[in-house]
Amino acid sequence: MIRLKSAIDFAGWRAHARALLIERVHPNEVRWLADGEADDLFGLDAKYDGARIFSGTAGIPAVPASFLSLAKKAALHRDPERYALLYRLLWRLQRERGLMEVSLDPDVSRLRDLVKSVRRDQHKMTAFVRFREMETPDGPHFVAWFEPEHHIVEATADFFVKRFGSMRWSILTPQACAYWDLHKLAFTPGASKKDAPTEDALEEFWRSYYASIFNPARLKLDAMRAEMPQKYWRNLPEAPLIKSLTADAGRRAMDMVRAGASAAKANMQKLELMPASPKPKSDQIDTLREEAAGCRACPLWKDATQTVFGEGPANAEVMFVGEQPGDQEDLAGKPFVGPAGQLFDKAIAEVGIKRGKTYITNAVKHFKFVPRGKRRIHQKPNTSEIKICRQWFERERGIVRPKLIVALGATAAYSVFGKAMPVQKSRGEIVKLADGTHALITVHPSFLLRVLPEDREREYKAFLRDLTIAHRYVETEIRAA
């Protein structure tokens, strides 16, 4: 019997398998058992009892790279016979060089089934892990509970590091747990579901949003169950709504049919008449930036140090629009680098948005201020200045073509929607623009710096809620489309 150190000890299996091949030990003479997995009655009757570990490669014929890749993935399966299958295939590959191409071979077919099952389980983990926020002495910590079918936690954790590397998180499962502290990924034995929070402050908000975007006319229950198996529902915050929403879907769809098409609201007619995304005169952001540097369309350029244009990937899915550059932005020539920008960076990092993957710009490109001694006091741009500068925002938008535009404050909202929008009344809602782009309004981070100290924490959390909606929208709606 060969006992491996853990259920996912593929390296140990590989070393033992090499030694067994050198000693010409037939697969029928070996029993494989991973530490922590149950033995069976036949283990006591195994003919072979251990093998020296072989770490070299001399004397071992090469095997197809595709086999090693598949074998490493199959080792994550929960099937207790998986390591026996792998060694049997390795043994046969020494004599049947084209074996991996025989898809109807029972061993090859079984190997591919194991791999397929593991990959599906990993996909479900990336899709259905839901973090819930916990307050700790070190700040927010996001914890999720998940129950995988196979031993995939270690192999899948890197996905969450890349996606949520800017926040501390833990993924608890019955077999193994993953922890990320912003610097290092660690694993521990399994935990209990009661160790994970059951909800957080954002869940009710998220459920309201989920219910608002649920379209009963597009409900396909079979497809929904296939893509989102019910065993995962108990960990999803929106799950309590599914039963009632689906039960009422038929009636709501019929009501929609009977009601017929509704007339567009007056304000929406205005939006549809607006040129939402004019054809850009330039197809490169850098060229457009150079063109904007010489803009003299309004008097603001006279006192400003320079034009502060947007920055970020030209193919960014999310575009943040602020009001206008401040004192430090005017000097640096970059948007959102002053105190409000630093608060903005902190907030988006907390919700998992990476600034480097977004496009950040302002509605007005020149700093407007009045001198007071040695200081330059910010002045809010007027409607005429916003309208004149809007051409640059529209041309940036035409090049970047973001899926979601986040308007930070009233000036940005005016530029995005082409009209005045009540920020507090409209904030946190995903709105579809006339050209199909979606937009969300929230406050400008400078508002959080001006608000009374006793209200600051509450307003900051509200800002985080809006950003979380934007982030989740990109993750669940755009990526899933």
CSV table of C-alpha atoms in Angstrom, one decimal:
chain,number,residue,atom,x,y,z
A,1,MET,CA,0.0,0.0,0.0
A,2,ILE,CA,1.2,3.5,-0.9
A,3,ARG,CA,0.0,6.1,1.5
A,4,LEU,CA,0.1,9.7,0.2
A,5,LYS,CA,0.5,12.7,2.6
A,6,SER,CA,-2.8,14.3,1.6
A,7,ALA,CA,-5.7,14.0,-0.8
A,8,ILE,CA,-4.0,16.4,-3.2
A,9,ASP,CA,-0.5,15.0,-2.9
A,10,PHE,CA,0.1,14.8,-6.6
A,11,ALA,CA,3.8,15.3,-6.2
A,12,GLY,CA,4.0,12.4,-3.8
A,13,TRP,CA,2.0,10.2,-6.2
A,14,ARG,CA,4.3,11.1,-9.0
A,15,ALA,CA,7.5,10.3,-7.1
A,16,HIS,CA,6.1,6.9,-5.9
A,17,ALA,CA,4.8,6.1,-9.4
A,18,ARG,CA,8.3,6.6,-10.9
A,19,ALA,CA,9.8,4.3,-8.3
A,20,LEU,CA,7.1,1.7,-9.0
A,21,LEU,CA,7.7,1.8,-12.7
A,22,ILE,CA,11.5,1.3,-12.2
A,23,GLU,CA,10.7,-1.7,-10.0
A,24,ARG,CA,8.2,-2.9,-12.7
A,25,VAL,CA,5.4,-3.2,-10.1
A,26,HIS,CA,2.2,-4.0,-11.9
A,27,PRO,CA,-0.8,-1.7,-11.1
A,28,ASN,CA,-2.7,-4.7,-9.7
A,29,GLU,CA,-0.1,-5.1,-7.0
A,30,VAL,CA,-0.5,-1.6,-5.6
A,31,ARG,CA,-3.1,0.0,-3.4
A,32,TRP,CA,-3.2,3.8,-3.2
A,33,LEU,CA,-4.5,5.6,-0.1
A,34,ALA,CA,-4.4,9.4,0.5
A,35,ASP,CA,-4.1,10.5,4.1
A,36,GLY,CA,-7.4,11.5,5.5
A,37,GLU,CA,-9.4,9.3,3.1
A,38,ALA,CA,-11.1,6.1,4.3
A,39,ASP,CA,-9.3,2.8,3.7
A,40,ASP,CA,-11.2,-0.3,2.6
A,41,LEU,CA,-11.1,-4.0,3.4
A,42,PHE,CA,-8.9,-4.8,0.4
A,43,GLY,CA,-6.1,-2.5,1.5
A,44,LEU,CA,-5.0,-5.2,4.0
A,45,ASP,CA,-4.6,-7.7,1.2
A,46,ALA,CA,-2.5,-5.6,-1.1
A,47,LYS,CA,0.5,-7.4,-2.5
A,48,TYR,CA,2.8,-4.4,-2.5
A,49,ASP,CA,3.7,-2.6,0.6
A,50,GLY,CA,5.5,0.7,-0.1
A,51,ALA,CA,8.0,1.9,-2.6
A,52,ARG,CA,11.1,4.0,-2.3
A,53,ILE,CA,10.6,7.6,-3.5
A,54,PHE,CA,12.3,8.3,-6.8
A,55,SER,CA,12.9,11.9,-7.6
A,56,GLY,CA,15.1,11.6,-10.7
A,57,THR,CA,14.1,11.0,-14.3
A,58,ALA,CA,16.8,8.6,-15.5
A,59,GLY,CA,15.3,5.4,-16.9
A,60,ILE,CA,11.8,6.8,-16.9
A,61,PRO,CA,10.3,7.0,-20.5
A,62,ALA,CA,8.6,10.3,-21.2
A,63,VAL,CA,4.8,10.5,-21.2
A,64,PRO,CA,2.7,12.9,-23.1
A,65,ALA,CA,2.5,16.3,-21.6
A,66,SER,CA,-1.3,16.1,-21.9
A,67,PHE,CA,-1.3,13.2,-19.6
A,68,LEU,CA,0.5,15.0,-16.8
A,69,SER,CA,-1.7,18.0,-17.2
A,70,LEU,CA,-4.9,15.9,-17.0
A,71,ALA,CA,-3.5,13.7,-14.2
A,72,LYS,CA,-2.7,16.7,-12.0
A,73,LYS,CA,-6.3,18.0,-12.5
A,74,ALA,CA,-7.9,14.5,-11.9
A,75,ALA,CA,-5.9,14.1,-8.6
A,76,LEU,CA,-8.3,16.8,-7.2
A,77,HIS,CA,-11.3,14.5,-7.7
A,78,ARG,CA,-12.8,12.9,-4.7
A,79,ASP,CA,-12.9,9.4,-6.3
A,80,PRO,CA,-10.8,7.2,-4.0
A,81,GLU,CA,-9.6,5.2,-7.0
A,82,ARG,CA,-8.2,8.2,-8.9
A,83,TYR,CA,-4.6,7.5,-8.0
A,84,ALA,CA,-4.9,3.9,-9.0
A,85,LEU,CA,-6.4,5.0,-12.3
A,86,LEU,CA,-3.5,7.4,-12.9
A,87,TYR,CA,-0.9,4.7,-12.2
A,88,ARG,CA,-2.7,2.2,-14.4
A,89,LEU,CA,-2.7,4.7,-17.3
A,90,LEU,CA,1.0,5.6,-16.6
A,91,TRP,CA,1.8,1.9,-16.8
A,92,ARG,CA,-0.1,1.4,-20.0
A,93,LEU,CA,1.5,4.5,-21.6
A,94,GLN,CA,4.9,2.8,-21.4
A,95,ARG,CA,3.5,0.2,-23.9
A,96,GLU,CA,0.7,2.0,-25.7
A,97,ARG,CA,2.1,5.3,-26.9
A,98,GLY,CA,-1.0,6.5,-28.6
A,99,LEU,CA,-3.3,5.6,-25.7
A,100,MET,CA,-4.3,9.1,-24.8
A,101,GLU,CA,-5.8,9.6,-28.3
A,102,VAL,CA,-8.1,6.6,-27.8
A,103,SER,CA,-11.1,8.4,-26.4
A,104,LEU,CA,-13.2,5.3,-26.2
A,105,ASP,CA,-10.7,3.5,-23.9
A,106,PRO,CA,-12.4,3.0,-20.5
A,107,ASP,CA,-9.4,4.4,-18.5
A,108,VAL,CA,-8.9,7.4,-20.8
A,109,SER,CA,-12.6,8.1,-20.8
A,110,ARG,CA,-12.7,7.8,-17.0
A,111,LEU,CA,-9.7,10.2,-16.7
A,112,ARG,CA,-11.5,12.8,-18.8
A,113,ASP,CA,-14.7,12.4,-16.8
A,114,LEU,CA,-12.8,13.1,-13.6
A,115,VAL,CA,-11.1,16.2,-15.1
A,116,LYS,CA,-14.4,17.5,-16.5
A,117,SER,CA,-16.0,17.1,-13.1
A,118,VAL,CA,-13.2,19.0,-11.3
A,119,ARG,CA,-13.2,21.8,-13.8
A,120,ARG,CA,-17.0,22.2,-13.4
A,121,ASP,CA,-16.6,22.3,-9.6
A,122,GLN,CA,-13.9,25.0,-9.9
A,123,HIS,CA,-16.1,27.0,-12.2
A,124,LYS,CA,-19.0,26.8,-9.7
A,125,MET,CA,-16.7,27.9,-6.9
A,126,THR,CA,-15.6,31.0,-8.8
A,127,ALA,CA,-19.2,31.8,-9.7
A,128,PHE,CA,-21.0,31.1,-6.4
A,129,VAL,CA,-18.7,32.2,-3.6
A,130,ARG,CA,-20.3,35.1,-1.9
A,131,PHE,CA,-18.2,37.1,0.5
A,132,ARG,CA,-19.8,38.7,3.6
A,133,GLU,CA,-18.2,41.6,5.4
A,134,MET,CA,-17.0,41.2,9.0
A,135,GLU,CA,-15.6,44.0,11.2
A,136,THR,CA,-12.3,43.1,12.8
A,137,PRO,CA,-9.7,45.1,14.7
A,138,ASP,CA,-7.6,45.2,11.5
A,139,GLY,CA,-10.5,46.5,9.4
A,140,PRO,CA,-13.1,44.8,7.2
A,141,HIS,CA,-12.6,41.1,6.5
A,142,PHE,CA,-14.7,39.3,3.9
A,143,VAL,CA,-15.7,35.7,4.7
A,144,ALA,CA,-17.4,33.2,2.4
A,145,TRP,CA,-18.7,29.7,3.0
A,146,PHE,CA,-18.6,27.1,0.1
A,147,GLU,CA,-19.0,23.4,-0.1
A,148,PRO,CA,-17.0,22.0,-3.1
A,149,GLU,CA,-17.5,18.5,-4.4
A,150,HIS,CA,-13.8,17.9,-4.8
A,151,HIS,CA,-10.4,18.9,-3.4
A,152,ILE,CA,-10.3,22.2,-5.3
A,153,VAL,CA,-9.7,24.9,-2.7
A,154,GLU,CA,-6.0,25.2,-3.0
A,155,ALA,CA,-6.1,24.9,-6.8
A,156,THR,CA,-8.7,27.6,-7.2
A,157,ALA,CA,-7.6,30.1,-4.5
A,158,ASP,CA,-5.4,32.0,-6.9
A,159,PHE,CA,-8.4,33.1,-8.9
A,160,PHE,CA,-9.7,35.0,-5.8
A,161,VAL,CA,-6.3,36.5,-5.1
A,162,LYS,CA,-6.2,38.0,-8.6
A,163,ARG,CA,-9.9,39.1,-8.4
A,164,PHE,CA,-10.0,40.3,-4.8
A,165,GLY,CA,-6.3,40.9,-4.0
A,166,SER,CA,-7.0,44.3,-2.4
A,167,MET,CA,-9.2,43.0,0.4
A,168,ARG,CA,-8.7,40.6,3.2
A,169,TRP,CA,-10.8,37.5,2.7
A,170,SER,CA,-11.3,33.9,3.9
A,171,ILE,CA,-13.1,31.1,2.1
A,172,LEU,CA,-14.2,28.4,4.5
A,173,THR,CA,-15.1,24.9,3.3
A,174,PRO,CA,-15.6,21.6,5.2
A,175,GLN,CA,-12.3,20.2,3.9
A,176,ALA,CA,-9.9,23.2,3.7
A,177,CYS,CA,-9.9,26.9,4.2
A,178,ALA,CA,-8.1,29.6,2.3
A,179,TYR,CA,-7.0,32.9,3.8
A,180,TRP,CA,-5.6,36.0,2.1
A,181,ASP,CA,-4.2,38.8,4.2
A,182,LEU,CA,-3.3,41.2,1.4
A,183,HIS,CA,0.2,39.7,1.1
A,184,LYS,CA,0.2,35.9,1.6
A,185,LEU,CA,-2.2,33.1,0.8
A,186,ALA,CA,-2.5,30.4,3.5
A,187,PHE,CA,-4.5,27.2,3.9
A,188,THR,CA,-5.8,25.5,7.0
A,189,PRO,CA,-8.0,22.4,7.7
A,190,GLY,CA,-11.7,22.6,7.1
A,191,ALA,CA,-14.2,24.6,9.2
A,192,SER,CA,-17.8,24.6,10.1
A,193,LYS,CA,-20.5,26.6,8.4
A,194,LYS,CA,-21.3,28.2,11.7
A,195,ASP,CA,-17.9,29.9,11.5
A,196,ALA,CA,-19.0,32.0,8.5
A,197,PRO,CA,-21.4,34.9,8.8
A,198,THR,CA,-24.8,34.4,7.3
A,199,GLU,CA,-25.3,37.9,6.1
A,200,ASP,CA,-23.9,41.5,6.1
A,201,ALA,CA,-25.2,45.0,5.9
A,202,LEU,CA,-25.2,45.0,2.1
A,203,GLU,CA,-27.3,41.9,1.6
A,204,GLU,CA,-30.7,43.6,1.8
A,205,PHE,CA,-29.5,46.3,-0.6
A,206,TRP,CA,-28.3,43.6,-3.0
A,207,ARG,CA,-31.6,41.7,-2.8
A,208,SER,CA,-33.5,44.9,-3.6
A,209,TYR,CA,-31.3,45.4,-6.6
A,210,TYR,CA,-31.6,41.7,-7.7
A,211,ALA,CA,-35.4,41.9,-7.5
A,212,SER,CA,-35.5,45.1,-9.5
A,213,ILE,CA,-33.5,43.7,-12.4
A,214,PHE,CA,-35.4,40.3,-12.4
A,215,ASN,CA,-37.2,40.1,-15.8
A,216,PRO,CA,-40.1,37.5,-15.6
A,217,ALA,CA,-40.5,37.5,-19.3
A,218,ARG,CA,-36.9,36.1,-19.7
A,219,LEU,CA,-37.2,33.4,-17.1
A,220,LYS,CA,-36.0,29.9,-18.2
A,221,LEU,CA,-36.1,27.7,-15.2
A,222,ASP,CA,-34.3,24.7,-16.8
A,223,ALA,CA,-31.4,26.8,-17.9
A,224,MET,CA,-31.4,28.6,-14.6
A,225,ARG,CA,-31.2,25.3,-12.6
A,226,ALA,CA,-28.5,24.0,-15.0
A,227,GLU,CA,-26.3,27.0,-14.5
A,228,MET,CA,-27.1,27.6,-10.9
A,229,PRO,CA,-27.7,24.2,-9.2
A,230,GLN,CA,-30.0,24.4,-6.2
A,231,LYS,CA,-27.3,23.0,-3.9
A,232,TYR,CA,-25.5,26.4,-4.1
A,233,TRP,CA,-28.6,28.5,-3.5
A,234,ARG,CA,-28.4,28.3,0.3
A,235,ASN,CA,-25.2,30.4,0.2
A,236,LEU,CA,-26.5,33.0,-2.2
A,237,PRO,CA,-28.0,36.2,-0.6
A,238,GLU,CA,-30.5,36.5,-3.5
A,239,ALA,CA,-31.6,32.9,-3.0
A,240,PRO,CA,-34.5,33.7,-0.7
A,241,LEU,CA,-36.1,35.7,-3.5
A,242,ILE,CA,-35.8,33.1,-6.2
A,243,LYS,CA,-38.8,31.0,-5.1
A,244,SER,CA,-41.2,33.9,-4.9
A,245,LEU,CA,-39.9,35.6,-8.1
A,246,THR,CA,-40.1,32.5,-10.2
A,247,ALA,CA,-43.6,31.6,-8.8
A,248,ASP,CA,-44.9,35.0,-9.7
A,249,ALA,CA,-43.1,35.3,-13.0
A,250,GLY,CA,-45.9,34.0,-15.1
A,251,ARG,CA,-48.4,36.5,-13.8
A,252,ARG,CA,-46.0,39.4,-14.1
A,253,ALA,CA,-45.1,38.4,-17.7
A,254,MET,CA,-48.8,38.3,-18.6
A,255,ASP,CA,-49.4,41.7,-17.0
A,256,MET,CA,-46.5,43.0,-19.1
A,257,VAL,CA,-48.2,41.6,-22.3
A,258,ARG,CA,-51.6,43.1,-21.4
A,259,ALA,CA,-50.1,46.4,-20.5
A,260,GLY,CA,-48.4,46.6,-23.9
A,261,ALA,CA,-45.5,49.0,-24.7
A,262,SER,CA,-45.4,52.1,-22.5
A,263,ALA,CA,-44.7,55.5,-23.8
A,264,ALA,CA,-41.3,56.9,-23.1
A,265,LYS,CA,-41.1,59.4,-20.3
A,266,ALA,CA,-40.4,62.9,-21.3
A,267,ASN,CA,-37.0,62.9,-19.7
A,268,MET,CA,-36.1,59.6,-21.5
A,269,GLN,CA,-37.2,61.1,-24.8
A,270,LYS,CA,-34.5,63.8,-24.2
A,271,LEU,CA,-31.9,61.1,-23.6
A,272,GLU,CA,-32.8,59.2,-26.8
A,273,LEU,CA,-32.5,62.4,-28.8
A,274,MET,CA,-29.0,63.1,-27.4
A,275,PRO,CA,-26.0,61.9,-29.3
A,276,ALA,CA,-25.0,59.3,-26.7
A,277,SER,CA,-21.7,58.4,-28.2
A,278,PRO,CA,-20.6,60.5,-31.2
A,279,LYS,CA,-18.2,59.1,-33.6
A,280,PRO,CA,-14.7,60.1,-32.3
A,281,LYS,CA,-12.5,62.2,-34.5
A,282,SER,CA,-9.5,60.3,-33.1
A,283,ASP,CA,-9.2,56.6,-32.4
A,284,GLN,CA,-6.5,56.9,-29.8
A,285,ILE,CA,-6.7,58.3,-26.3
A,286,ASP,CA,-3.2,59.8,-26.5
A,287,THR,CA,-4.1,61.7,-29.7
A,288,LEU,CA,-7.2,63.0,-28.1
A,289,ARG,CA,-5.3,64.0,-25.0
A,290,GLU,CA,-2.9,66.0,-27.1
A,291,GLU,CA,-5.8,67.7,-28.9
A,292,ALA,CA,-7.5,68.6,-25.6
A,293,ALA,CA,-4.3,70.1,-24.3
A,294,GLY,CA,-4.8,73.0,-26.6
A,295,CYS,CA,-8.5,73.5,-25.9
A,296,ARG,CA,-9.5,77.2,-25.6
A,297,ALA,CA,-13.3,76.6,-25.8
A,298,CYS,CA,-14.0,78.3,-22.4
A,299,PRO,CA,-12.0,80.8,-20.3
A,300,LEU,CA,-10.9,78.2,-17.7
A,301,TRP,CA,-7.7,77.3,-19.5
A,302,LYS,CA,-6.3,80.8,-18.8
A,303,ASP,CA,-5.8,80.3,-15.1
A,304,ALA,CA,-5.3,76.5,-15.1
A,305,THR,CA,-1.8,75.0,-15.2
A,306,GLN,CA,-2.8,72.5,-17.9
A,307,THR,CA,-5.5,70.3,-19.2
A,308,VAL,CA,-6.1,67.3,-17.0
A,309,PHE,CA,-7.3,64.6,-19.3
A,310,GLY,CA,-8.5,61.1,-18.4
A,311,GLU,CA,-6.3,58.1,-17.9
A,312,GLY,CA,-6.6,54.3,-17.9
A,313,PRO,CA,-6.9,51.4,-20.4
A,314,ALA,CA,-8.7,52.4,-23.7
A,315,ASN,CA,-10.7,49.2,-23.4
A,316,ALA,CA,-11.8,49.6,-19.7
A,317,GLU,CA,-15.2,48.1,-18.8
A,318,VAL,CA,-15.8,50.8,-16.2
A,319,MET,CA,-15.4,54.5,-16.6
A,320,PHE,CA,-15.4,56.8,-13.5
A,321,VAL,CA,-16.3,60.4,-14.1
A,322,GLY,CA,-15.5,63.1,-11.6
A,323,GLU,CA,-16.2,66.8,-11.5
A,324,GLN,CA,-13.0,68.7,-12.4
A,325,PRO,CA,-9.3,68.5,-11.4
A,326,GLY,CA,-8.4,70.0,-8.1
A,327,ASP,CA,-5.3,71.9,-7.0
A,328,GLN,CA,-3.0,68.9,-7.0
A,329,GLU,CA,-4.5,67.4,-10.1
A,330,ASP,CA,-3.9,70.6,-11.9
A,331,LEU,CA,-0.2,70.6,-10.9
A,332,ALA,CA,0.3,66.9,-11.6
A,333,GLY,CA,-1.7,66.7,-14.8
A,334,LYS,CA,-3.4,63.6,-13.5
A,335,PRO,CA,-7.0,63.0,-12.3
A,336,PHE,CA,-7.8,61.9,-8.8
A,337,VAL,CA,-4.4,62.2,-7.1
A,338,GLY,CA,-5.3,64.8,-4.4
A,339,PRO,CA,-7.0,64.1,-1.1
A,340,ALA,CA,-10.3,63.1,-2.7
A,341,GLY,CA,-8.5,60.9,-5.2
A,342,GLN,CA,-6.7,59.1,-2.3
A,343,LEU,CA,-10.0,58.5,-0.6
A,344,PHE,CA,-11.4,57.3,-3.9
A,345,ASP,CA,-8.5,54.8,-4.3
A,346,LYS,CA,-9.1,53.5,-0.7
A,347,ALA,CA,-12.8,53.0,-1.4
A,348,ILE,CA,-12.6,51.2,-4.7
A,349,ALA,CA,-9.8,49.0,-3.3
A,350,GLU,CA,-12.1,48.0,-0.4
A,351,VAL,CA,-14.8,46.8,-2.8
A,352,GLY,CA,-12.4,45.0,-5.1
A,353,ILE,CA,-12.1,47.4,-8.0
A,354,LYS,CA,-8.6,47.8,-9.4
A,355,ARG,CA,-7.9,51.4,-10.5
A,356,GLY,CA,-5.5,50.3,-13.2
A,357,LYS,CA,-8.3,48.4,-14.9
A,358,THR,CA,-10.7,51.4,-15.0
A,359,TYR,CA,-10.7,54.6,-17.0
A,360,ILE,CA,-10.9,57.8,-14.8
A,361,THR,CA,-11.7,61.2,-16.1
A,362,ASN,CA,-13.5,64.4,-15.2
A,363,ALA,CA,-16.5,66.2,-16.7
A,364,VAL,CA,-14.5,69.4,-16.9
A,365,LYS,CA,-10.8,69.2,-17.8
A,366,HIS,CA,-9.5,72.5,-16.4
A,367,PHE,CA,-9.2,73.5,-12.7
A,368,LYS,CA,-11.6,76.4,-11.8
A,369,PHE,CA,-10.6,78.4,-8.7
A,370,VAL,CA,-10.2,81.8,-7.1
A,371,PRO,CA,-6.9,82.9,-5.6
A,372,ARG,CA,-7.0,83.6,-1.9
A,373,GLY,CA,-3.6,84.5,-0.6
A,374,LYS,CA,-1.3,81.6,-1.5
A,375,ARG,CA,-4.1,79.3,-1.8
A,376,ARG,CA,-6.3,78.4,-4.8
A,377,ILE,CA,-9.9,77.8,-3.7
A,378,HIS,CA,-11.9,75.4,-5.8
A,379,GLN,CA,-14.9,76.8,-7.6
A,380,LYS,CA,-17.7,74.6,-9.0
A,381,PRO,CA,-18.0,74.8,-12.8
A,382,ASN,CA,-21.2,76.3,-14.1
A,383,THR,CA,-23.6,74.7,-16.6
A,384,SER,CA,-22.1,76.5,-19.6
A,385,GLU,CA,-18.6,75.2,-18.7
A,386,ILE,CA,-19.9,71.7,-18.3
A,387,LYS,CA,-21.7,71.7,-21.6
A,388,ILE,CA,-18.7,73.2,-23.5
A,389,CYS,CA,-16.3,70.6,-22.0
A,390,ARG,CA,-18.8,67.7,-22.5
A,391,GLN,CA,-17.4,67.2,-26.0
A,392,TRP,CA,-14.2,65.8,-24.6
A,393,PHE,CA,-16.0,63.4,-22.2
A,394,GLU,CA,-18.2,62.1,-25.1
A,395,ARG,CA,-15.1,61.6,-27.3
A,396,GLU,CA,-13.3,59.7,-24.5
A,397,ARG,CA,-16.4,57.6,-24.0
A,398,GLY,CA,-16.6,57.0,-27.8
A,399,ILE,CA,-13.1,55.6,-27.7
A,400,VAL,CA,-13.2,53.6,-24.5
A,401,ARG,CA,-16.8,52.4,-24.9
A,402,PRO,CA,-17.2,51.3,-21.3
A,403,LYS,CA,-19.9,48.9,-20.2
A,404,LEU,CA,-20.6,50.9,-17.1
A,405,ILE,CA,-20.1,54.7,-16.4
A,406,VAL,CA,-20.0,55.7,-12.7
A,407,ALA,CA,-20.8,59.4,-12.3
A,408,LEU,CA,-19.2,60.9,-9.1
A,409,GLY,CA,-21.3,63.8,-8.1
A,410,ALA,CA,-23.8,66.2,-9.7
A,411,THR,CA,-21.4,67.7,-12.3
A,412,ALA,CA,-20.4,64.3,-13.5
A,413,ALA,CA,-24.0,63.2,-13.6
A,414,TYR,CA,-24.9,66.2,-15.7
A,415,SER,CA,-22.2,65.4,-18.2
A,416,VAL,CA,-23.1,61.7,-18.4
A,417,PHE,CA,-26.9,62.2,-18.6
A,418,GLY,CA,-26.9,65.5,-20.4
A,419,LYS,CA,-29.1,67.1,-17.8
A,420,ALA,CA,-29.3,67.8,-14.0
A,421,MET,CA,-29.8,64.7,-12.0
A,422,PRO,CA,-30.7,64.5,-8.2
A,423,VAL,CA,-27.7,62.6,-6.8
A,424,GLN,CA,-29.1,61.5,-3.5
A,425,LYS,CA,-32.4,60.4,-5.1
A,426,SER,CA,-30.7,58.6,-8.1
A,427,ARG,CA,-27.6,57.1,-6.5
A,428,GLY,CA,-27.0,53.4,-6.4
A,429,GLU,CA,-29.2,52.5,-9.3
A,430,ILE,CA,-28.0,51.0,-12.5
A,431,VAL,CA,-29.6,53.0,-15.4
A,432,LYS,CA,-29.6,52.2,-19.0
A,433,LEU,CA,-28.6,55.0,-21.3
A,434,ALA,CA,-30.0,55.5,-24.8
A,435,ASP,CA,-27.1,53.8,-26.5
A,436,GLY,CA,-27.3,50.7,-24.3
A,437,THR,CA,-24.5,51.7,-21.9
A,438,HIS,CA,-25.3,51.5,-18.2
A,439,ALA,CA,-24.6,54.2,-15.7
A,440,LEU,CA,-24.7,54.6,-11.9
A,441,ILE,CA,-24.7,57.8,-9.9
A,442,THR,CA,-23.0,58.3,-6.6
A,443,VAL,CA,-21.4,61.1,-4.6
A,444,HIS,CA,-18.1,62.6,-5.3
A,445,PRO,CA,-15.4,61.5,-2.8
A,446,SER,CA,-14.8,65.2,-2.0
A,447,PHE,CA,-18.3,65.2,-0.5
A,448,LEU,CA,-17.1,62.7,2.0
A,449,LEU,CA,-14.2,65.0,3.0
A,450,ARG,CA,-16.6,67.9,3.6
A,451,VAL,CA,-19.4,66.1,5.5
A,452,LEU,CA,-19.7,66.5,9.2
A,453,PRO,CA,-17.4,64.2,11.2
A,454,GLU,CA,-20.4,62.5,12.9
A,455,ASP,CA,-21.9,61.6,9.5
A,456,ARG,CA,-18.6,60.7,7.9
A,457,GLU,CA,-18.7,56.9,8.6
A,458,ARG,CA,-22.3,56.6,7.5
A,459,GLU,CA,-21.7,58.4,4.3
A,460,TYR,CA,-18.6,56.5,3.6
A,461,LYS,CA,-20.4,53.2,4.0
A,462,ALA,CA,-23.1,54.4,1.7
A,463,PHE,CA,-20.4,55.3,-0.9
A,464,LEU,CA,-19.0,51.8,-0.5
A,465,ARG,CA,-22.5,50.3,-1.1
A,466,ASP,CA,-22.8,52.2,-4.4
A,467,LEU,CA,-19.3,51.1,-5.5
A,468,THR,CA,-20.2,47.5,-4.6
A,469,ILE,CA,-23.3,47.6,-6.7
A,470,ALA,CA,-21.1,48.9,-9.6
A,471,HIS,CA,-18.5,46.2,-9.0
A,472,ARG,CA,-21.1,43.4,-8.7
A,473,TYR,CA,-22.8,44.6,-11.8
A,474,VAL,CA,-19.6,44.3,-13.8
A,475,GLU,CA,-18.8,40.9,-12.3
A,476,THR,CA,-22.3,39.3,-12.5
A,477,GLU,CA,-24.0,41.0,-15.5
A,478,ILE,CA,-21.3,42.0,-17.9
A,479,ARG,CA,-19.0,39.1,-17.4
A,480,ALA,CA,-21.9,36.6,-17.5
A,481,ALA,CA,-23.3,38.1,-20.7
